[in-house]
mmCIF file of C-alpha atoms and ligand atoms in Angstrom:
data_model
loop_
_atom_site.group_PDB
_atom_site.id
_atom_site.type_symbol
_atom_site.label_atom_id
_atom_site.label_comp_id
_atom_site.label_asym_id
_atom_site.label_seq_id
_atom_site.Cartn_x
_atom_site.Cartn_y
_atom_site.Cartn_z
ATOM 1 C CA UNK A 551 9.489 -9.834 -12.773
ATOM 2 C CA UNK A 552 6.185 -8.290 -13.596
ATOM 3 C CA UNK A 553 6.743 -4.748 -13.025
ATOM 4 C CA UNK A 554 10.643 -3.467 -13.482
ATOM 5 C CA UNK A 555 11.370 0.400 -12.857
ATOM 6 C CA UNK A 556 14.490 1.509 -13.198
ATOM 7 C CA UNK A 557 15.815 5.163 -12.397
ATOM 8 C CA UNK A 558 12.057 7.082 -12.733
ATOM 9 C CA UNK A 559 12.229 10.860 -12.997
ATOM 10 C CA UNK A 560 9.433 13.067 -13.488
ATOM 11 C CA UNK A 561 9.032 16.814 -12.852
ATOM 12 C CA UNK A 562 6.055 19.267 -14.164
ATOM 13 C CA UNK A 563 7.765 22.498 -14.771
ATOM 14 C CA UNK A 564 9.833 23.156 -11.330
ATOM 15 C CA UNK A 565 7.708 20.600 -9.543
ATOM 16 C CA UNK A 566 9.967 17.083 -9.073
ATOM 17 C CA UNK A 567 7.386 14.487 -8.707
ATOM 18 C CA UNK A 568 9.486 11.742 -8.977
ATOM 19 C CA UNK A 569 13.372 11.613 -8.587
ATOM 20 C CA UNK A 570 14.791 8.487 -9.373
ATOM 21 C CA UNK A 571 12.699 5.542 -8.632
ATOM 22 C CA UNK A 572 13.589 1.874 -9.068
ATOM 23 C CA UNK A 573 11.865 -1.045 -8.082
ATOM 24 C CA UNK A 574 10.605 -4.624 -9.074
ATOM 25 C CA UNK A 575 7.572 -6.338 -8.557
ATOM 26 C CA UNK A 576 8.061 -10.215 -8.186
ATOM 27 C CA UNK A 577 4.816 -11.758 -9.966
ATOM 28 C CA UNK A 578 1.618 -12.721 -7.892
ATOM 29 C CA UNK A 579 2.851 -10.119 -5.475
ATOM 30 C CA UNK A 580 0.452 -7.191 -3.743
ATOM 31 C CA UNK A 581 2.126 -4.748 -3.090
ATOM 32 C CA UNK A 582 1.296 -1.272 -1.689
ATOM 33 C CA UNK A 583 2.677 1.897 -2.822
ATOM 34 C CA UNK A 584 2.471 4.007 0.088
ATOM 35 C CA UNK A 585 2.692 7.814 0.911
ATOM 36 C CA UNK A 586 1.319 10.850 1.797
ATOM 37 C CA UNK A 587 -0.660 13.129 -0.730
ATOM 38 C CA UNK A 588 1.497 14.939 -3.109
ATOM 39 C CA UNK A 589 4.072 12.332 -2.675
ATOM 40 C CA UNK A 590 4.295 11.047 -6.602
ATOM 41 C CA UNK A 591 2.139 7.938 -6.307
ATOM 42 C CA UNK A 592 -0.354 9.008 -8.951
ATOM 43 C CA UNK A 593 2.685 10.105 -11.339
ATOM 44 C CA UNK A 594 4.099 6.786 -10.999
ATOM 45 C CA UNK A 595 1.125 4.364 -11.893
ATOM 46 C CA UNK A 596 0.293 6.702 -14.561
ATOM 47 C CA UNK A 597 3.496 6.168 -15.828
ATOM 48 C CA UNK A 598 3.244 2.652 -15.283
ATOM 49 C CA UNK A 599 0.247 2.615 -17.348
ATOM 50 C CA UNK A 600 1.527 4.624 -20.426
ATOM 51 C CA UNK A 601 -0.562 7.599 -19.414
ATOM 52 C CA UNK A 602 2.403 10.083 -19.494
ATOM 53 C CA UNK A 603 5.856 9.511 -20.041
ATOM 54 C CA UNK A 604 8.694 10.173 -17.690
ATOM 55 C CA UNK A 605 11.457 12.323 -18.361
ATOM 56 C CA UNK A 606 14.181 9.396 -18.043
ATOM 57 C CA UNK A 607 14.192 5.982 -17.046
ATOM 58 C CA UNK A 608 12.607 2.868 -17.912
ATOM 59 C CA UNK A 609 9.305 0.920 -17.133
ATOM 60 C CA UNK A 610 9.021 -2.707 -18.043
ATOM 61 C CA UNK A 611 5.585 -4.774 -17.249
ATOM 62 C CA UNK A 612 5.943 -8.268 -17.819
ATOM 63 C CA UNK A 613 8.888 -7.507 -20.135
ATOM 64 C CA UNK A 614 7.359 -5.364 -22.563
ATOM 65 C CA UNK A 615 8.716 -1.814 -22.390
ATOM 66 C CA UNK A 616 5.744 0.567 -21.374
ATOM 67 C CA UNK A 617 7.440 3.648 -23.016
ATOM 68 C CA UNK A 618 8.146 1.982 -26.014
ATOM 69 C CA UNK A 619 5.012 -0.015 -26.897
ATOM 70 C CA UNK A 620 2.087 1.499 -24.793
ATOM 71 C CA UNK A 621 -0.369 0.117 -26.216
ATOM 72 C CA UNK A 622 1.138 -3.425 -26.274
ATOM 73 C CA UNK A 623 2.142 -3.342 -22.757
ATOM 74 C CA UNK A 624 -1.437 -1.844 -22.014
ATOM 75 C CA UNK A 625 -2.741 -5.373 -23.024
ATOM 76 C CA UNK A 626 -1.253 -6.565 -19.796
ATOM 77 C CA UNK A 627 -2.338 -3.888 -17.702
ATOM 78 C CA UNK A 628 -5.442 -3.050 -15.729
ATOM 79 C CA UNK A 629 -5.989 0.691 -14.678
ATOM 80 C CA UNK A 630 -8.407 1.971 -11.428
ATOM 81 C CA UNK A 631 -7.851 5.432 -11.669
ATOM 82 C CA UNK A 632 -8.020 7.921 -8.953
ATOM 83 C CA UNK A 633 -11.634 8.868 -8.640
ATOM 84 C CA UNK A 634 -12.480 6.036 -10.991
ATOM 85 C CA UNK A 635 -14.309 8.087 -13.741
ATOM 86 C CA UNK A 636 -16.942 5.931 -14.891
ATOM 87 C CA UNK A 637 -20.170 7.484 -16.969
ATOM 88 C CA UNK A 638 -22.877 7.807 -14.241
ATOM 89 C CA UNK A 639 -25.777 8.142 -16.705
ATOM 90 C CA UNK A 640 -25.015 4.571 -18.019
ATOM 91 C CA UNK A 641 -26.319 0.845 -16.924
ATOM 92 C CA UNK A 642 -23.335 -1.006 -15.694
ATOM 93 C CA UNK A 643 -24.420 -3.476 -18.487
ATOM 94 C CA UNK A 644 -23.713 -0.869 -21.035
ATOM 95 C CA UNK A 645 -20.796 0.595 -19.810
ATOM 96 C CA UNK A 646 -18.938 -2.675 -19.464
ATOM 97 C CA UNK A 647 -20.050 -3.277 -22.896
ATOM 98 C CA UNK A 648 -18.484 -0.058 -23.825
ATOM 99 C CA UNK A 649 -15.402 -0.667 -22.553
ATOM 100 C CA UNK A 650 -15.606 -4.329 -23.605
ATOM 101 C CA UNK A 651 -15.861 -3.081 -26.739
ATOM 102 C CA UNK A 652 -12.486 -0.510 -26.556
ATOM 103 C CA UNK A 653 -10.394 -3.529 -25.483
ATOM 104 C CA UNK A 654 -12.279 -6.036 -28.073
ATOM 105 C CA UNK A 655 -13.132 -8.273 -25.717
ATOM 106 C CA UNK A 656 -16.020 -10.723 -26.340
ATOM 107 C CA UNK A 657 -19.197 -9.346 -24.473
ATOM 108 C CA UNK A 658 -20.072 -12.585 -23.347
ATOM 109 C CA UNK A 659 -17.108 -12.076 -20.763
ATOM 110 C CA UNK A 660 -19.269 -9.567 -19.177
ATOM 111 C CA UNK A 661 -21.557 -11.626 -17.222
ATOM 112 C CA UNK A 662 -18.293 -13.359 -15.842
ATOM 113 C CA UNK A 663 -16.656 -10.131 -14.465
ATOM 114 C CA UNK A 664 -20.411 -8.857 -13.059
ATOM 115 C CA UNK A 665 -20.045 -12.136 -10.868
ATOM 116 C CA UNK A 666 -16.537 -11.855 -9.948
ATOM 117 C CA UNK A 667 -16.622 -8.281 -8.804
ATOM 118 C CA UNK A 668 -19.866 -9.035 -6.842
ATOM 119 C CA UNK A 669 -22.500 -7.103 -8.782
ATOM 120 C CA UNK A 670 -25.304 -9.486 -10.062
ATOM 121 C CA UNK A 671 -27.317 -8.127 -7.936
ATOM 122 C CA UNK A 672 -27.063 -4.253 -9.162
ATOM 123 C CA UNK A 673 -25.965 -4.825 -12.385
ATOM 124 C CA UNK A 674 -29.214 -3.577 -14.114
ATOM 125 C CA UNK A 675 -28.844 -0.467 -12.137
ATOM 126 C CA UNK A 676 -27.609 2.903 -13.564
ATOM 127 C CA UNK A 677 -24.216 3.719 -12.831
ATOM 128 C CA UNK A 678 -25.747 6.703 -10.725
ATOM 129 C CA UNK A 679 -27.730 5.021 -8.580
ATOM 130 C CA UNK A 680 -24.986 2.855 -7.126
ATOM 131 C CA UNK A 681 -23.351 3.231 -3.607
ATOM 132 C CA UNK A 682 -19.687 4.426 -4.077
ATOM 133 C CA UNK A 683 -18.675 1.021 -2.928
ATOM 134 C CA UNK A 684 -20.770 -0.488 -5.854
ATOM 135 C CA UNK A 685 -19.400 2.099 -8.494
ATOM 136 C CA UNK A 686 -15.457 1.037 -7.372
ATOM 137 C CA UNK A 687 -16.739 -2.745 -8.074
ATOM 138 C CA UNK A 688 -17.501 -1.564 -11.486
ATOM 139 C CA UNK A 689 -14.207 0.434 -11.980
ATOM 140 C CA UNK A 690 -12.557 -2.887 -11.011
ATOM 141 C CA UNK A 691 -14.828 -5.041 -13.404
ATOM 142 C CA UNK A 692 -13.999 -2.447 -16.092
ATOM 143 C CA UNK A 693 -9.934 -2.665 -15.187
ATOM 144 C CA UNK A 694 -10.371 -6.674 -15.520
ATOM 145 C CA UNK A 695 -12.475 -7.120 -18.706
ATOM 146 C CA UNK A 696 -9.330 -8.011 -20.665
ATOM 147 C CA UNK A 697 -8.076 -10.129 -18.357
ATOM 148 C CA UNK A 698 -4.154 -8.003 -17.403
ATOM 149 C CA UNK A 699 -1.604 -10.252 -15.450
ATOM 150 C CA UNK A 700 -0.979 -6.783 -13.701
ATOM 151 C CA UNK A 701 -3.409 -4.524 -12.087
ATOM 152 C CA UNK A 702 -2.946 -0.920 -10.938
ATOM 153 C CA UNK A 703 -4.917 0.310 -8.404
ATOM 154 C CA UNK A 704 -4.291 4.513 -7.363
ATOM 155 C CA UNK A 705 -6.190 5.032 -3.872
ATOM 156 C CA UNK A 706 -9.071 1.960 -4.607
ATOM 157 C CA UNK A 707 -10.817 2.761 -1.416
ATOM 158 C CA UNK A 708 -11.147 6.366 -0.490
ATOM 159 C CA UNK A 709 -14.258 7.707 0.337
ATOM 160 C CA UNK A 710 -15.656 4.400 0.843
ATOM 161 C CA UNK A 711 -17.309 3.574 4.514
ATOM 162 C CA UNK A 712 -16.208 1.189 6.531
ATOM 163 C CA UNK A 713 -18.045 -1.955 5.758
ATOM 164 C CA UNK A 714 -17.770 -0.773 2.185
ATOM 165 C CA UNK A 715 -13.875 -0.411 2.752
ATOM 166 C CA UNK A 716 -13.940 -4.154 3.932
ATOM 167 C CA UNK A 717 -16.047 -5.799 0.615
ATOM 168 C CA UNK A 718 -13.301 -3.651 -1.710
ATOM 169 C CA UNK A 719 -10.259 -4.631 0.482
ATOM 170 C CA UNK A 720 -11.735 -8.840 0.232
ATOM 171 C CA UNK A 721 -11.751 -8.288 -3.535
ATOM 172 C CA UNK A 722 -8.528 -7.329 -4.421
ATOM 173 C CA UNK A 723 -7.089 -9.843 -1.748
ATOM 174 C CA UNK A 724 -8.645 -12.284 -4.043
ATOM 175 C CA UNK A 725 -7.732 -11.159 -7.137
ATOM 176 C CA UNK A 726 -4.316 -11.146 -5.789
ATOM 177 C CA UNK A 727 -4.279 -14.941 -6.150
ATOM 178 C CA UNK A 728 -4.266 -14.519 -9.887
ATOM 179 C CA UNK A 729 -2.802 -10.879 -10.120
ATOM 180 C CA UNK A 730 0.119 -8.730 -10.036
ATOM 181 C CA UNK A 731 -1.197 -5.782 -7.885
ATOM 182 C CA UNK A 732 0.183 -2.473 -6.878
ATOM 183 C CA UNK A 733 -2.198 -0.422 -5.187
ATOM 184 C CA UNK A 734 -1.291 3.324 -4.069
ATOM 185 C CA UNK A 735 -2.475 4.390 -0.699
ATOM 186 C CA UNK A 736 -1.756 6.662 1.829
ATOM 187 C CA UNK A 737 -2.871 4.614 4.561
ATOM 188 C CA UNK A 738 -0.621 2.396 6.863
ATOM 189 C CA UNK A 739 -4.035 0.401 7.488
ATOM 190 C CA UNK A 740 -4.583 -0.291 4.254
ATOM 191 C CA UNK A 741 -1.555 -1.811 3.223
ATOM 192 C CA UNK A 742 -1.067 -3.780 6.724
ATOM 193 C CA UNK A 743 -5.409 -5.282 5.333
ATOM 194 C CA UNK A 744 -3.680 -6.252 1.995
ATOM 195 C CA UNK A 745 -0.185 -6.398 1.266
ATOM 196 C CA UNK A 746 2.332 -8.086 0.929
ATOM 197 C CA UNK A 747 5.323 -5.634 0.578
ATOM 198 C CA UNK A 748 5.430 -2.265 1.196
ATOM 199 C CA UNK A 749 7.378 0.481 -0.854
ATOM 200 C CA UNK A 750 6.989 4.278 0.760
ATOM 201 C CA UNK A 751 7.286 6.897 -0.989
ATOM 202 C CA UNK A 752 8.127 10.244 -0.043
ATOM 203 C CA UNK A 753 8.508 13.478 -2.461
ATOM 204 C CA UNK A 754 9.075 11.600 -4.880
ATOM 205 C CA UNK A 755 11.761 9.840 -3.344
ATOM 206 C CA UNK A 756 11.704 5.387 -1.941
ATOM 207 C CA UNK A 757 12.475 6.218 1.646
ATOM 208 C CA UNK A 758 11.204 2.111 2.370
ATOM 209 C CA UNK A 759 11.037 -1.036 0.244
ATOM 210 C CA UNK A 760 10.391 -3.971 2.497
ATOM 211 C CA UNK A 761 8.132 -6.728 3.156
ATOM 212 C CA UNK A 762 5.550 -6.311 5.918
ATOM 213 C CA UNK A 763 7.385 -8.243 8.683
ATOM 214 C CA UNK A 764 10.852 -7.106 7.498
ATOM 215 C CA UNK A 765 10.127 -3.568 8.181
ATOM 216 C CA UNK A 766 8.693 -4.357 11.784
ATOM 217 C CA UNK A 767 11.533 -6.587 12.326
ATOM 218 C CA UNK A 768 13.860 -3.550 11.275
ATOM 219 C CA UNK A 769 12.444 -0.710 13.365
ATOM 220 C CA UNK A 770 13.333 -0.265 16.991
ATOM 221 C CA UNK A 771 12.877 -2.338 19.938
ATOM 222 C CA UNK A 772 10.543 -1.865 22.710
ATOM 223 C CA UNK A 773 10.307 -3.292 25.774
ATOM 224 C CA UNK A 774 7.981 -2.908 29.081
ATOM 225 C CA UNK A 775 9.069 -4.126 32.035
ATOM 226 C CA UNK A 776 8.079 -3.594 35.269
ATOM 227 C CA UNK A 777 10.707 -3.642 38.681
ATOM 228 C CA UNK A 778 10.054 -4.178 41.917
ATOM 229 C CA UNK A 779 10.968 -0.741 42.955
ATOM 230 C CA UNK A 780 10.593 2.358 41.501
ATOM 231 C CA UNK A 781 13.572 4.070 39.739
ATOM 232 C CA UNK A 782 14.278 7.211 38.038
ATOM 233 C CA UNK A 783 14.414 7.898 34.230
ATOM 234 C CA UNK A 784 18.207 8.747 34.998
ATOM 235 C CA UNK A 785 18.484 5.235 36.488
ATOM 236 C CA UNK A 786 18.690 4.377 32.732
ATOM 237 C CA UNK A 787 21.460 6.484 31.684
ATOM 238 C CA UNK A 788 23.925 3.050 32.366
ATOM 239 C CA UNK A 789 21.918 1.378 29.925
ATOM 240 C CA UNK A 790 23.464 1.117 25.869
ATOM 241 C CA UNK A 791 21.283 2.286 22.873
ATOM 242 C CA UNK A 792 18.740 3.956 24.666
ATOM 243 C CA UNK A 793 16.840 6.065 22.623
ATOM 244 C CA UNK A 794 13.665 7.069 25.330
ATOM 245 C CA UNK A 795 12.204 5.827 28.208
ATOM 246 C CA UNK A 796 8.298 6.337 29.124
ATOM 247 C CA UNK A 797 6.557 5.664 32.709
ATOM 248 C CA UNK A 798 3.427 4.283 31.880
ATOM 249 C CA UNK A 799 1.675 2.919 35.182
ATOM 250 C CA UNK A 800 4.006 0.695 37.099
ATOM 251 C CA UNK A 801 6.075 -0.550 34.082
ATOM 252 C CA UNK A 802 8.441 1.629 32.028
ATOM 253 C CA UNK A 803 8.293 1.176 28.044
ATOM 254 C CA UNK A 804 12.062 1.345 26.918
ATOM 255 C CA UNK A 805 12.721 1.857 23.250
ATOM 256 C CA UNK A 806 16.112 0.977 21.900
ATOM 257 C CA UNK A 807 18.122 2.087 18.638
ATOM 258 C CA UNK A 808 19.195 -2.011 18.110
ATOM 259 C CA UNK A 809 18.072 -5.107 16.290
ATOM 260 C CA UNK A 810 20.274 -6.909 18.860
ATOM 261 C CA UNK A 811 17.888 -8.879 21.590
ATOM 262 C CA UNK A 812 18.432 -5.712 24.443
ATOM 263 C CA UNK A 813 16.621 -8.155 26.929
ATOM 264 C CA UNK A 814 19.667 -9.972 28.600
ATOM 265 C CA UNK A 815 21.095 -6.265 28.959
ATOM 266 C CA UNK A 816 17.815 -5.395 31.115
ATOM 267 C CA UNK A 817 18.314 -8.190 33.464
ATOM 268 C CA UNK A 818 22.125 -7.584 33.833
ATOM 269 C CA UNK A 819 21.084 -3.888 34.528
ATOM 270 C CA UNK A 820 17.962 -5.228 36.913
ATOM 271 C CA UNK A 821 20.974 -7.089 38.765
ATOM 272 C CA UNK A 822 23.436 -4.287 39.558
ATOM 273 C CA UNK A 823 21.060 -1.912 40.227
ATOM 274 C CA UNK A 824 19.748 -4.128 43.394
ATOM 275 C CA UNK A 825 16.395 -4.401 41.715
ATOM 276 C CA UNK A 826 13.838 -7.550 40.427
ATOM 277 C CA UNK A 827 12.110 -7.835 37.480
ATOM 278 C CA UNK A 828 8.328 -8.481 37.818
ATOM 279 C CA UNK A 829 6.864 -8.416 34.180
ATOM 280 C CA UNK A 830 8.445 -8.345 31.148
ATOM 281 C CA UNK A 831 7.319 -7.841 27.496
ATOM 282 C CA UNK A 832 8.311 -7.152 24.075
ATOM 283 C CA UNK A 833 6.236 -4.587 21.958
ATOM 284 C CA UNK A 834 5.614 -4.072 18.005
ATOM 285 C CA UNK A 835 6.464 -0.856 17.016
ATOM 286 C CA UNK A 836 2.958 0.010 15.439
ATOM 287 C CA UNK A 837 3.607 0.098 11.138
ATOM 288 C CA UNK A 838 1.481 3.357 11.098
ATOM 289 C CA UNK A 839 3.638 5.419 14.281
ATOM 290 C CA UNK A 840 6.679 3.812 11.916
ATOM 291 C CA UNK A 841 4.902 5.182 8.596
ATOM 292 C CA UNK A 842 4.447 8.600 10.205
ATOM 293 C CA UNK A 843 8.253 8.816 11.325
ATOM 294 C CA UNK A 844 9.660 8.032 7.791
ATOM 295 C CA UNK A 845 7.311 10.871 6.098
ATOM 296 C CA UNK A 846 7.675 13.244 8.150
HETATM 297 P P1 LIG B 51 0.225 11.559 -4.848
HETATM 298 O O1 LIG B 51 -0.532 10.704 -5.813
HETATM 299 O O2 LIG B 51 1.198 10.820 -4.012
HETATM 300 O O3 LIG B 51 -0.690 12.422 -4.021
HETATM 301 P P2 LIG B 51 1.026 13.036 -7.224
HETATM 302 O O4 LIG B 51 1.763 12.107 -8.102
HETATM 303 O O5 LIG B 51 -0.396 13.336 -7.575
HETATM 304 O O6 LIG B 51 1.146 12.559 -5.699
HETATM 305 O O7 LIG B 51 1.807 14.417 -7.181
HETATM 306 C C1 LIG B 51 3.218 14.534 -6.934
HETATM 307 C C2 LIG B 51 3.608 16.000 -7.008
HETATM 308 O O8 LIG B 51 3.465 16.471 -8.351
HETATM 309 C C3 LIG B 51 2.738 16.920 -6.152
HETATM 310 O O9 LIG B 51 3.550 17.943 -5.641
HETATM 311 C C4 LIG B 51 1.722 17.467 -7.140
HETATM 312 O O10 LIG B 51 1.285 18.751 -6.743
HETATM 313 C C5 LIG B 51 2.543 17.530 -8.429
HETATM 314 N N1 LIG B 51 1.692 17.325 -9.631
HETATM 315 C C6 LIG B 51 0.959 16.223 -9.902
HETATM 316 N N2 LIG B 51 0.331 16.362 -11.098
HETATM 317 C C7 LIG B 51 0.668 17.577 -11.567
HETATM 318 C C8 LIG B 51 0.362 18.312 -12.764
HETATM 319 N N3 LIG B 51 -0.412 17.793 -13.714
HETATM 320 N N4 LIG B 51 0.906 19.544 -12.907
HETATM 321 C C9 LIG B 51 1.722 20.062 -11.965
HETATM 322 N N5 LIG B 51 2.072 19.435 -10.829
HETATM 323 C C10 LIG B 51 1.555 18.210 -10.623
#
């Protein structure tokens, strides 16, 4: 495993920002951790980073015990912070030498991560004068320079415009093939662009841990199908695990509380009720309607 949590609890004061947490993150996975605001992403990867400490429970990246050894397991770690705070009055240049120079790594490295994050091109420019797009690129370049197996990424691409929000999403896809990522969001979207496995988090609380598909496969079934005569939401009532029923147009969208296939059932119920079925179809539940229900 790259990243191991086990039992993660972490209040300020009366505040519980974590209440716990346990989870595992297989290596070369991407995985999103995925909330809404307040609900203890930011606590968690700065615990996982040896930022602050937890109250209990313990935190294991690539085996070394974050809590323990910080600065050991830091070696293995790669940080974007929040709001990335970079120093806007310096070249890019100099502030990857800076930081090149905190984690003693060779400055000839530099030129390597300027290409890799995509920033030849700018890389003579002041920090300030760079889109916020450009600036994340050099947070990342900054979070690579010592080369972690595991990168930690809290909200990489707020504030970022939409083509911008594309370049950044591309990059840590591809860094994924030689990373460990988890990257914090609070956007359904985001993780759907990127990951591979989701875990939500709610006050401070896993409410979801699941790979992408598993959690579709897992939510409720829909299905639209049109008769050939109209019928009456009542009609339904004979029908098992119903859990709503929506005219929309000429076809109804039924939702049902079961994995089991519920299509037989709707020709069996087509049958006694006298009536044909003209169209038939099976609907995703969307991730970000699902995303919404768990949270809220
Ligand atoms: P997220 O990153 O998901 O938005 P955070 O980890 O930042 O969530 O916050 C979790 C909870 O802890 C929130 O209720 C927040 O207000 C609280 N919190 C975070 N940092 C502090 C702090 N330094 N002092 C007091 N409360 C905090």
């Amino acid at each position: 495993m790259s990243i191991h949590v086990t039992s993660v609890s972490k209040s300020y004061k009366n505040q519980k920002a974590l209440d716990d947490i346990s989870f595992s993150v297989k290596k070369g996975e991407i995985i999103g951790f995925l909330g809404p605001n307040g609900a203890g992403k930011s606590t968690m990867m700065k615990i996982l980073t040896g930022f602050i400490k937890p109250d209990s429970g313990t935190v294991l990246v690539d085996e070394i015990d974050v809590l323990d050894t910080p600065i050991e397991s830091q070696k293995n770690i790669g940080y974007l912070p929040e709001h990335n705070p970079l120093y806007a009055e310096m070249y890019v240049r100099e502030y990857l030498q800076f930081r090149a120079h905190i984690y003693k790594v060779d400055k000839s490295q530099i030129e390597h991560y300027i290409e890799k994050v995509g920033l030849t091109a700018e890389a003579h420019k002041k920090i300030n004068q760079l889109s916020k797009g450009y600036q994340q690129r050099v947070g990342i370049a900054a979070a690579i320079l010592h080369n972690p197996s595991v990168l930690i990424l809290d909200e990489p691409t707020t504030g970022l415009d939409p083509n911008q929000l594309v370049a950044i999403r591309a990059l840590i896809k591809d860094l994924g093939t030689e990373k460990t990522i988890l990257l914090s969001t609070h956007i359904m979207q985001e993780v759907e662009a990127i990951c591979d496995t989701v875990i939500i988090v709610n006050k401070g609380k896993i409410v979801a841990n699941e790979t992408l598909s598993n959690l579709q496969k897992n939510t409720h079934q829909i299905l639209s199908v049109q008769f050939d005569k109209p019928i009456s939401e009542a009609d339904f009532n004979s029908l098992s695990n119903i859990k709503s029923t929506l005219k929309k147009g000429d076809s109804w969208v039924v939702t049902f509380n079961s994995k089991e296939d519920m299509r037989p059932k709707l020709f069996d119920f087509a049958k006694d009720k006298g009536l044909k079925i003209l169209e038939l179809s099976s609907e995703q539940e969307q991730l970000e309607d699902l995303f919404r229900k768990i949270t809220s």
